[in-house]
Short mmCIF file of C-alpha atoms in Angstrom, two decimals:
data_model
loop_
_atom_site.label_atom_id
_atom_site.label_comp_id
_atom_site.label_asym_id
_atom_site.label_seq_id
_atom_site.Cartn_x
_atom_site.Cartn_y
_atom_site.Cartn_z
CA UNK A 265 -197.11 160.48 -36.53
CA UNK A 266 -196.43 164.36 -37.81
CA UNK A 267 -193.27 165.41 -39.58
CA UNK A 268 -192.40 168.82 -40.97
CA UNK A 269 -189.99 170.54 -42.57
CA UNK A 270 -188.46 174.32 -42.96
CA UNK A 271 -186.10 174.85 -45.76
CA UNK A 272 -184.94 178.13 -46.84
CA UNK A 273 -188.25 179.82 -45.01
CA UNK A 274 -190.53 177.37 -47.17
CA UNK A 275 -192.46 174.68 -44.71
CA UNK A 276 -193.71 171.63 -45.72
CA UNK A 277 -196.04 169.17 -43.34
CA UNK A 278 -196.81 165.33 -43.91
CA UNK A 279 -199.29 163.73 -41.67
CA UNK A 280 -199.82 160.10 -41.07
CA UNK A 281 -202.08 157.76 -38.70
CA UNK A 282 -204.33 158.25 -36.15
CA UNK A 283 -204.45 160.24 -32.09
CA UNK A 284 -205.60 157.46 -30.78
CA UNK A 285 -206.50 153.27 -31.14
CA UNK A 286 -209.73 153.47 -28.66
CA UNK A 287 -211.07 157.00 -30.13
CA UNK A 288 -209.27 157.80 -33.94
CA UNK A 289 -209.08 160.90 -35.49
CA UNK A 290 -206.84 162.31 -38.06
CA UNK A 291 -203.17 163.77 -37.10
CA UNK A 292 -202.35 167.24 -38.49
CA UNK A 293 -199.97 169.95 -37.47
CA UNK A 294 -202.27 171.13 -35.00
CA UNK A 295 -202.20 168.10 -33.06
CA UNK A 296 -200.71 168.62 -29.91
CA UNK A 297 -198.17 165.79 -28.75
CA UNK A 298 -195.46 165.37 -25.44
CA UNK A 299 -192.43 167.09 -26.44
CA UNK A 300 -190.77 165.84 -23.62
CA UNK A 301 -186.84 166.54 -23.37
CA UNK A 302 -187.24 168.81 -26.59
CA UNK A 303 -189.07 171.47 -23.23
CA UNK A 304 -185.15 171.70 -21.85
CA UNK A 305 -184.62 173.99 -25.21
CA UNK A 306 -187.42 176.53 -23.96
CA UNK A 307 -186.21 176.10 -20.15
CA UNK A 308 -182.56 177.44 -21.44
CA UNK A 309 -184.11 180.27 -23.68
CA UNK A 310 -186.04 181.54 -21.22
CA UNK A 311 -182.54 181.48 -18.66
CA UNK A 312 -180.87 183.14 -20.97
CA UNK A 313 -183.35 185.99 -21.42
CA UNK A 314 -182.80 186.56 -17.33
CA UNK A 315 -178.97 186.22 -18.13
CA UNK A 316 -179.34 189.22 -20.34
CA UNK A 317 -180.90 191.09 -18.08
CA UNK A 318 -177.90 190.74 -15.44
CA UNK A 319 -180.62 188.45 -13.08
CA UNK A 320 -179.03 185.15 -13.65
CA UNK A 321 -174.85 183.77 -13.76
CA UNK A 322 -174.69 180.76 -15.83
CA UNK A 323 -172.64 178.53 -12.91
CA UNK A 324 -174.40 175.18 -11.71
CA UNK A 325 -173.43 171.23 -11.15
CA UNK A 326 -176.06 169.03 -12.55
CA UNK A 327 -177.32 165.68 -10.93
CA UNK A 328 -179.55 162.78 -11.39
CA UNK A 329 -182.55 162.07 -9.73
CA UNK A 330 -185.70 160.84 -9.87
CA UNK A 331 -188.68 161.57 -7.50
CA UNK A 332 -190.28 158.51 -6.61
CA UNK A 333 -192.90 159.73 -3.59
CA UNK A 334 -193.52 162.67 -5.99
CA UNK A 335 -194.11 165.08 -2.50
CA UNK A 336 -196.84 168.23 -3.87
CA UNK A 337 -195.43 167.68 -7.11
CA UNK A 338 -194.04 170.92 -7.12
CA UNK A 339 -190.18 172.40 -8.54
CA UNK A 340 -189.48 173.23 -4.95
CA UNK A 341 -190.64 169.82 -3.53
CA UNK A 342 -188.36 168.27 -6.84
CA UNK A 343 -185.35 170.32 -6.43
CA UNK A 344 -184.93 170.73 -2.36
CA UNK A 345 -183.22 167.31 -2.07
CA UNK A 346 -180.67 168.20 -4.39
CA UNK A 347 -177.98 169.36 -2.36
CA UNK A 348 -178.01 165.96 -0.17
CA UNK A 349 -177.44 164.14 -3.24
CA UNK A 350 -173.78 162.81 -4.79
CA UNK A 351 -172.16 164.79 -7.80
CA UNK A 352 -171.76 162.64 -11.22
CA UNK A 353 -168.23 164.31 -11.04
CA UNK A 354 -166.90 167.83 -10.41
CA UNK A 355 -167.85 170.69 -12.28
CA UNK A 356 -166.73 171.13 -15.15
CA UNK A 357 -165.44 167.58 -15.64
CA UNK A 358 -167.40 165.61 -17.81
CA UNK A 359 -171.19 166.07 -19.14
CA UNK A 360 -173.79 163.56 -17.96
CA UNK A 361 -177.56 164.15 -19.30
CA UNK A 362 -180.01 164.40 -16.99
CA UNK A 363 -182.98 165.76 -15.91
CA UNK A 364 -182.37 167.68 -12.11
CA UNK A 365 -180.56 170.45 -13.68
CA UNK A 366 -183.13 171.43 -15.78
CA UNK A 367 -185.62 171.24 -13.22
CA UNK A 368 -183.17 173.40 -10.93
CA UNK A 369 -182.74 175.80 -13.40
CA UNK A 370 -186.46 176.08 -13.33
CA UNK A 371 -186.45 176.95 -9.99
CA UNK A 372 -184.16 179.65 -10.36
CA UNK A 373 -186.91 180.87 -12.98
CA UNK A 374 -189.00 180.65 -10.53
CA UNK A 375 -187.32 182.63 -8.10
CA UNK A 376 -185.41 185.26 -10.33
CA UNK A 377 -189.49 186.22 -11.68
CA UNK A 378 -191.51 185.91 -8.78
CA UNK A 379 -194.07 183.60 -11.52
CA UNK A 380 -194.46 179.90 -11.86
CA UNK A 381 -192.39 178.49 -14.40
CA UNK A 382 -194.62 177.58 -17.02
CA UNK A 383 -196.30 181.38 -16.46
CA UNK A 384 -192.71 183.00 -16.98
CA UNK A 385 -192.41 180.81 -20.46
CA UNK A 386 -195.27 181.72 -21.57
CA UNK A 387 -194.67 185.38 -20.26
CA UNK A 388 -191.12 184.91 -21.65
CA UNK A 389 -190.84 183.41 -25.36
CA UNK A 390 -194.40 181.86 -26.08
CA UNK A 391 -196.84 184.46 -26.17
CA UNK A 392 -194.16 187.06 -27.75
CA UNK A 393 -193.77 184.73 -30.49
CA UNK A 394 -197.13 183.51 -31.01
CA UNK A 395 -196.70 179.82 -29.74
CA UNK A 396 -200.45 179.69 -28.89
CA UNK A 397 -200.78 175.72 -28.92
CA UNK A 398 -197.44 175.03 -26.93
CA UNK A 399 -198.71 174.42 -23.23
CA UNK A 400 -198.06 172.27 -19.90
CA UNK A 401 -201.06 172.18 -18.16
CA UNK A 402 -203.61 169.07 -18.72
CA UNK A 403 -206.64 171.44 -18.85
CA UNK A 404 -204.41 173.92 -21.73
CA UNK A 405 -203.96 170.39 -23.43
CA UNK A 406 -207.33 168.42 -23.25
CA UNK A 407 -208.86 171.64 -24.81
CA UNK A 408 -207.24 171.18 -28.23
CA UNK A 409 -206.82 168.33 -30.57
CA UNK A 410 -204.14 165.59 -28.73
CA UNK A 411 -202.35 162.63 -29.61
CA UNK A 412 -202.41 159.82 -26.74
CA UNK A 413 -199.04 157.52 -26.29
CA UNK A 414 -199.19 153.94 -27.00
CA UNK A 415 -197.57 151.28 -25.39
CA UNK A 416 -197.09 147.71 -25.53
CA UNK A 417 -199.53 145.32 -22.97
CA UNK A 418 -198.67 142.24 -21.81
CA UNK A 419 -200.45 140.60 -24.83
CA UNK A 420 -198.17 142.45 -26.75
CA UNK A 421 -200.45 144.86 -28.36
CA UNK A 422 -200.31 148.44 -28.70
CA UNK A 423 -202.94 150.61 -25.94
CA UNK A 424 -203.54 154.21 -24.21
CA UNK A 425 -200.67 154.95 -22.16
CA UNK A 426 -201.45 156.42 -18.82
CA UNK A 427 -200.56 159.48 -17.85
CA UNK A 428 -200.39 160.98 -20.77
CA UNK A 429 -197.04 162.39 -19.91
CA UNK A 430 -194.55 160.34 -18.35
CA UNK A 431 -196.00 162.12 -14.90
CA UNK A 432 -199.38 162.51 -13.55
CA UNK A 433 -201.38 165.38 -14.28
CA UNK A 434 -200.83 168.42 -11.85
CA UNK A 435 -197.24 167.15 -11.00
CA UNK A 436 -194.91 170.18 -12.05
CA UNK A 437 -191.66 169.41 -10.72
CA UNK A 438 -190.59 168.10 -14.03
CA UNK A 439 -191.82 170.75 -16.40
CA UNK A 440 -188.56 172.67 -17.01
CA UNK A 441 -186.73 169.59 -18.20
CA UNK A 442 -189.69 167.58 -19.87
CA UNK A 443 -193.04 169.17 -19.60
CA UNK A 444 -193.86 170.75 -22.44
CA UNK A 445 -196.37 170.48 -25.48
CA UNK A 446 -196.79 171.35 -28.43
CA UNK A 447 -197.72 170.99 -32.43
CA UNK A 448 -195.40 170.83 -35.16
CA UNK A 449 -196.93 174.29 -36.34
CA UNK A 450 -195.67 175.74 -33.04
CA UNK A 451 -192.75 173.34 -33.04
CA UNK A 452 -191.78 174.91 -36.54
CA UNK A 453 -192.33 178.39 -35.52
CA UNK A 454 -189.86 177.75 -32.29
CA UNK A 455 -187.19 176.47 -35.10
CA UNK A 456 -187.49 179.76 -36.94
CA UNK A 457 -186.83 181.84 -34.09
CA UNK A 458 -183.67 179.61 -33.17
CA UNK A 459 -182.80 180.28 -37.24
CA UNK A 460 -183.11 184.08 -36.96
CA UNK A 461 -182.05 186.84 -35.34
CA UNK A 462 -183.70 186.82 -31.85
CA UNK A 463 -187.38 188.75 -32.49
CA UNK A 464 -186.79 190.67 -30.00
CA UNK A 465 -186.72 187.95 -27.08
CA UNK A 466 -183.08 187.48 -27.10
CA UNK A 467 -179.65 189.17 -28.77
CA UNK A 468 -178.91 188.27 -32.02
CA UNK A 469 -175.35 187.38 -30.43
CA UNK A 470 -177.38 185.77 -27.13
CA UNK A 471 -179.71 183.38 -29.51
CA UNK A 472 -176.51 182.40 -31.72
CA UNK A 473 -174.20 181.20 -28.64
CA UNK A 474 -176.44 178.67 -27.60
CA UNK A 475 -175.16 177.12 -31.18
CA UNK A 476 -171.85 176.92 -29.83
CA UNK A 477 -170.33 174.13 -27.32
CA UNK A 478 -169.97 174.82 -23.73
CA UNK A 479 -169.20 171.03 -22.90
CA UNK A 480 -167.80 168.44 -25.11
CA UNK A 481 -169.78 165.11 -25.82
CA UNK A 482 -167.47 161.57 -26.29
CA UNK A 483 -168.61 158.75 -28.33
CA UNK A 484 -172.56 159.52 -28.10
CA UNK A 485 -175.44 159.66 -31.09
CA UNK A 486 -176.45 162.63 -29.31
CA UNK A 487 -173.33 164.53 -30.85
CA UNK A 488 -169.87 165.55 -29.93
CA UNK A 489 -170.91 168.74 -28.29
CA UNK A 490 -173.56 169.92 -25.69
CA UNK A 491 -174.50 174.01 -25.79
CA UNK A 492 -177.00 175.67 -23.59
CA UNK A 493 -180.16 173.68 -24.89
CA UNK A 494 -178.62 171.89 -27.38
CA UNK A 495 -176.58 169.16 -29.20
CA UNK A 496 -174.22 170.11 -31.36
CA UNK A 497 -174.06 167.35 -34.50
CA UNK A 498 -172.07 166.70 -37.34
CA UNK A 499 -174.12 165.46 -40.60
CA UNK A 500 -171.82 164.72 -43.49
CA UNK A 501 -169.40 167.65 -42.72
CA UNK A 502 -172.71 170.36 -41.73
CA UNK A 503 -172.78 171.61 -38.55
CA UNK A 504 -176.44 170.67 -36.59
CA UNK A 505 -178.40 171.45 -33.53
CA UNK A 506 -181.09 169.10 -31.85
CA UNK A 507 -182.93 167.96 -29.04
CA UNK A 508 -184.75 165.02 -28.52
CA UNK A 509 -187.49 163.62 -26.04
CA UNK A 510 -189.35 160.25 -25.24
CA UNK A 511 -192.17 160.38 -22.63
CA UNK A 512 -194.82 157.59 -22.13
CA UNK A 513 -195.52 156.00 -25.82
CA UNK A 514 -194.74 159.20 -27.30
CA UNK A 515 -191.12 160.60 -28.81
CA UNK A 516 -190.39 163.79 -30.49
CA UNK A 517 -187.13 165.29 -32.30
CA UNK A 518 -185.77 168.62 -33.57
CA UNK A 519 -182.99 169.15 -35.62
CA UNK A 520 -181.79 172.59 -37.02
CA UNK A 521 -179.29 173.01 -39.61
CA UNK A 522 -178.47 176.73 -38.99
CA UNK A 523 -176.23 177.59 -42.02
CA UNK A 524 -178.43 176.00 -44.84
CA UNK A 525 -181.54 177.32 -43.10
CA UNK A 526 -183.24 174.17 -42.28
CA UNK A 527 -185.20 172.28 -39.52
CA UNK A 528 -187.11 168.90 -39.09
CA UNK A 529 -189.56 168.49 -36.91
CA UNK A 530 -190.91 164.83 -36.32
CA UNK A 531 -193.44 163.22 -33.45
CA UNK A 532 -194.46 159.91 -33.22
CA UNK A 533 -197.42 158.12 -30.62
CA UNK A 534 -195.95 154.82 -30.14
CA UNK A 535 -193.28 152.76 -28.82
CA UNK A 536 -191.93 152.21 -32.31
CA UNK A 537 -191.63 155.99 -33.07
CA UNK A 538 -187.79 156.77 -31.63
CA UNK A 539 -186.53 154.45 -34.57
CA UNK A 540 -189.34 156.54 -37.00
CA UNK A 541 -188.65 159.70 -35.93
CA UNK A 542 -184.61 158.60 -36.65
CA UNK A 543 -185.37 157.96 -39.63
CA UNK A 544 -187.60 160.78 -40.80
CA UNK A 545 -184.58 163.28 -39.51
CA UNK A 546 -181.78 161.39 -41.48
CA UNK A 547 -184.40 161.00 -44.83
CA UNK A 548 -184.85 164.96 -44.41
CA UNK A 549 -181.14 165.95 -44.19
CA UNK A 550 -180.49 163.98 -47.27
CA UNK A 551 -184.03 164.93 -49.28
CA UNK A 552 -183.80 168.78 -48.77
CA UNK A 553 -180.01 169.05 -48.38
CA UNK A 554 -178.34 166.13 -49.77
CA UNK A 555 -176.61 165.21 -46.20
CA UNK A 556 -176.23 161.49 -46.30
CA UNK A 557 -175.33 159.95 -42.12
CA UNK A 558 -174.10 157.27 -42.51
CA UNK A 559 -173.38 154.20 -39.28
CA UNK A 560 -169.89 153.52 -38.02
CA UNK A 561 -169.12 149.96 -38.27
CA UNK A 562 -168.63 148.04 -35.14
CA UNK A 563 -165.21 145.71 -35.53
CA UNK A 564 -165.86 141.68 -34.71
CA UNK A 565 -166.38 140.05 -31.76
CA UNK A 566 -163.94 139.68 -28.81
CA UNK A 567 -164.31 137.34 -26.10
CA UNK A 568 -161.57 139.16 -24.19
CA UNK A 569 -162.67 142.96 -24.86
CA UNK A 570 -166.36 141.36 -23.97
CA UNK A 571 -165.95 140.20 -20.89
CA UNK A 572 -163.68 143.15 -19.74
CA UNK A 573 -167.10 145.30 -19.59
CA UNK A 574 -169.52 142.72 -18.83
CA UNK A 575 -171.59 143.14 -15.76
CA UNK A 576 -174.07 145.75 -14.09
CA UNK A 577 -174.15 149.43 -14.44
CA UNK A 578 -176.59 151.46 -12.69
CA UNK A 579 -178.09 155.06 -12.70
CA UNK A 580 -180.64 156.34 -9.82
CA UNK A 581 -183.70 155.09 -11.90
CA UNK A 582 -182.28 152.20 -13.92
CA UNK A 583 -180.34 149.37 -14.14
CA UNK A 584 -178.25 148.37 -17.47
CA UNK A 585 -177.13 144.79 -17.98
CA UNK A 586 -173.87 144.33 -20.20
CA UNK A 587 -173.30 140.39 -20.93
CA UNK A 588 -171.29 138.18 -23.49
CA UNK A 589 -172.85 134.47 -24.64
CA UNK A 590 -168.98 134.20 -26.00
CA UNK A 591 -170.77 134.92 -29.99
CA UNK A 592 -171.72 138.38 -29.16
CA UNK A 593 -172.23 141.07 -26.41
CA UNK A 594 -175.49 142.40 -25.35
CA UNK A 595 -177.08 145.58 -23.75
CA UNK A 596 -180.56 145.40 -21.89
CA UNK A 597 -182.03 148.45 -19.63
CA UNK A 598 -184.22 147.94 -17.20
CA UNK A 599 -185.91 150.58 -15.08
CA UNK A 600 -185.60 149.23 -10.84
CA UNK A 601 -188.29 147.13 -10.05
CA UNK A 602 -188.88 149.45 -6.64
CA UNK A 603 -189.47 152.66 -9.28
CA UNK A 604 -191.81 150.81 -11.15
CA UNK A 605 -193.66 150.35 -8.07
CA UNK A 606 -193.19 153.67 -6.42
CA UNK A 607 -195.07 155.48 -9.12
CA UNK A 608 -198.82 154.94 -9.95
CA UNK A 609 -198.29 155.09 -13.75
CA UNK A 610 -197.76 153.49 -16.82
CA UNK A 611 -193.47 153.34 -17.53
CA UNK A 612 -192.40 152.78 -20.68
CA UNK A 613 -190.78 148.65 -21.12
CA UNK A 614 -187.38 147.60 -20.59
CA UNK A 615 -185.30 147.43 -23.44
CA UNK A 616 -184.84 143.77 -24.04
CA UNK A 617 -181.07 142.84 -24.67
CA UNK A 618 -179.93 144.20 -28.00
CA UNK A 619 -176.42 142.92 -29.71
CA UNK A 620 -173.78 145.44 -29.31
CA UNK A 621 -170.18 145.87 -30.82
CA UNK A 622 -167.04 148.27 -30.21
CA UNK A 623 -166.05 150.25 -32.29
CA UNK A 624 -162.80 151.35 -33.86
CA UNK A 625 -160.07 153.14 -31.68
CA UNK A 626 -159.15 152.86 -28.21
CA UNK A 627 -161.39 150.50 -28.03
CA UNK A 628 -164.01 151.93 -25.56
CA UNK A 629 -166.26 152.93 -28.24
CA UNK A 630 -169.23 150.95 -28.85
CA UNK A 631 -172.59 150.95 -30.95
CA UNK A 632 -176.17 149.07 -30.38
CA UNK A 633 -176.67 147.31 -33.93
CA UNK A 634 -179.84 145.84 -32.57
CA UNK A 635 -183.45 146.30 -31.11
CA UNK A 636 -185.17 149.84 -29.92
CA UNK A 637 -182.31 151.75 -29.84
CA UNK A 638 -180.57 150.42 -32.75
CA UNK A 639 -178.02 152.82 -33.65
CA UNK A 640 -177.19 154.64 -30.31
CA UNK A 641 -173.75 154.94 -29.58
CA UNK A 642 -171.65 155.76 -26.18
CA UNK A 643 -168.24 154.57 -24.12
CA UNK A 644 -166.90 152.91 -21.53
CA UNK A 645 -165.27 155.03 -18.98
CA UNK A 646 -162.11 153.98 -16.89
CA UNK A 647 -160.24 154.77 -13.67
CA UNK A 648 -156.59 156.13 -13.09
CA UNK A 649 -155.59 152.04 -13.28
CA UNK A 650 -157.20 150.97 -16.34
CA UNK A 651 -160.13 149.60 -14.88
CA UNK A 652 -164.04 149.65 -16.48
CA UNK A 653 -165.98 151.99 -14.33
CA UNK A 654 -169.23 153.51 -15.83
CA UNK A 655 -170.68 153.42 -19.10
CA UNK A 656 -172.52 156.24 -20.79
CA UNK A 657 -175.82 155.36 -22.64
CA UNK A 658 -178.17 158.46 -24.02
CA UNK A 659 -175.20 161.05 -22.77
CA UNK A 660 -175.62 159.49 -19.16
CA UNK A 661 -173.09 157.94 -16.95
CA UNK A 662 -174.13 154.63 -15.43
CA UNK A 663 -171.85 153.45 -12.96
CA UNK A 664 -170.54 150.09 -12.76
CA UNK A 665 -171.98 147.83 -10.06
CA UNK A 666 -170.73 144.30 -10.34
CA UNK A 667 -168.83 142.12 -12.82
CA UNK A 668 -164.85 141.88 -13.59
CA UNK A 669 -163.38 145.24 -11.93
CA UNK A 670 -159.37 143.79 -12.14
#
């Protein structure tokens, strides 16, 4: 586990554990780790860059999917299905995370260059600003000093997760949106660029939009906000930028805090490090800046409200369980039984149920106060009648299955 720091053009790194249980050695800001969803803020740089140069219009839908059979692995083989597949709603609507957008938009890289994606990144934004230990290929990453992912076995102890990534090796179809890694040097040096003025790779005015929001975000821990790349957060009354990214035992987050100067950079090998890496960000913001984020506080129990939203909501990948005991109400996530056995891989557990409470307001609020993913906030969603439709868990829409619909 890595964490560093930029504060006022000063860095700081602190280093702790091991890259591996079966074969040890130190962690140090030239390990390289599985950035994950933190790749979609390189994906969007490097679109933007094409955008300035009058090659790309900034006008697409976004989906869900997940690529069981895998095909060649390739972004055309990932994003050809696309068009056969349902909308989450119209344009424009509503924001739903997800991964297919990304991975179109890498596509359109593709195309727009005439160069594989990762080539046009590295072509693009990494080699012009020295990012010489952020890579996607296995054979770029076995090369250099690497933390392995650790996940829990049925004994309940902590081993190698395999693939490293949350994808086989040579399997690119997933790069734009989750492929990339990287140290907490580079990391760093990719939050200084997004602090200053563009080095030359993008506008001064270009870089500084992606700041701003180009789709609102309700009820979510992400933020209220979504701009190309990134999520736009409140802490204590500061305005700051993020991504996040989980892959198989590993999870990563970046936060920027663009008008005191700052950034935190923290990765973690193991199941338990989204709830470390939380807590490293928050302990920064209030070491370096004094920025103190503090949990809303869910209101008590009711039977009524609870069994409203009780039942099964479902996205093309998982399945998440809502149910009351009548003491409390509970979330558990699952990913489907006929993924797990599609793909050849390691997947990272189900999230056991976790207590959950609403919180203030309309009443469609709600916050996990339990388990993994303690913390995490999102909404219910309704239809035209009143009726519980969909949930939203991690910015994405899962759509309700079964339970009380009247």
């Amino acid at each position: 586990m890595v964490q560093a720091s930029l504060n006022g053009g000063r860095t700081s790194f602190v280093n702790h554990g091991i890259t591996s249980l079966d074969h040890p050695r130190p962690v140090d800001e030239h390990t390289v780790f599985h950035l994950a969803s933190i790749s979609k803020t390189f994906t969007a740089t490097v679109l933007l860059r094409l955008v300035e140069e009058g090659k790309v219009e900034l006008d697409a839908p976004g989906w869900n999917l997940v690529d069981p059979e895998g095909e060649d692995g390739s972004l055309a083989a990932f994003v050809a299905p696309l068009d056969r597949l349902p909308l989450v709603s119209e344009p424009g609507a509503r924001a739903s995370y997800g991964q297919a957008g990304y991975n179109l938009a890498g596509r359109i890289v593709e195309n727009v260059t005439g160069l594989a994606f990762e080539q046009a990144v590295a072509a693009t934004v990494l080699e012009p600003l020295g990012l010489t230990d952020t890579v996607f290929d296995a054979d770029d990453i076995m090369v250099r000093p690497f933390a392995t992912g650790h996940v829990h076995g049925e004994d309940g102890r902590p081993r190698a997760a395999r693939p490293w990534k949350a994808f086989r090796a040579g399997t690119r179809g997933n790069n734009p949106g989750g492929g990339v890694a990287s140290t907490t040097a580079d990391v760093l040096a990719w939050a200084r660029f997004h602090l200053g003025d563009g080095d030359g790779v993008l506008r001064t005015d270009t870089l500084h939009a992606m700041r701003e929001e180009t789709a609102p975000l309700r009820g979510s821990t992400l933020g209220d906000g979504f701009g190309p790349g990134w999520f736009r957060r409140p802490v204590d009354g500061v305005r700051t930028i993020g991504h996040g990214g989980s892959g198989n035992g590993q999870y990563a987050e970046l936060h920027l805090a663009p008008e005191r100067d700052f950034a935190v950079v923290a990765l973690a090998n193991s199941e338990e490090g989204y709830l470390f890496n939380q807590a490293v960000v928050r302990a920064a913001f209030e070491h370096f800046l004094g920025l103190v984020e503090k949990d809303p506080e869910p209101v008590p129990y009711d039977e009524s409200r609870a069994r409203e939203v009780a039942g099964r909501y479902e996205i093309d990948a998982m399945n998440l369980d809502i149910a009351t005991d009548e003491v409390r109400l509970t979330l558990a996530v699952e990913i489907k039984p006929e993924i797990r056995q599609a793909l050849d891989a390691d997947m990272p557990p189900d999230i056991a149920p976790a207590a959950m409470g609403f919180l203030p307001g309309d009443g469609d609020e709600y916050t996990l106060t339990g388990g993994t993913l303690a913390g995490r906030r999102g909404f219910f969603t309704r239809d035209t009648a009143g009726r519980v439709t969909g949930v939203d868990l991690g910015g994405r829409l899962f759509s309700r299955t079964t339970g009380r619909t009247s």
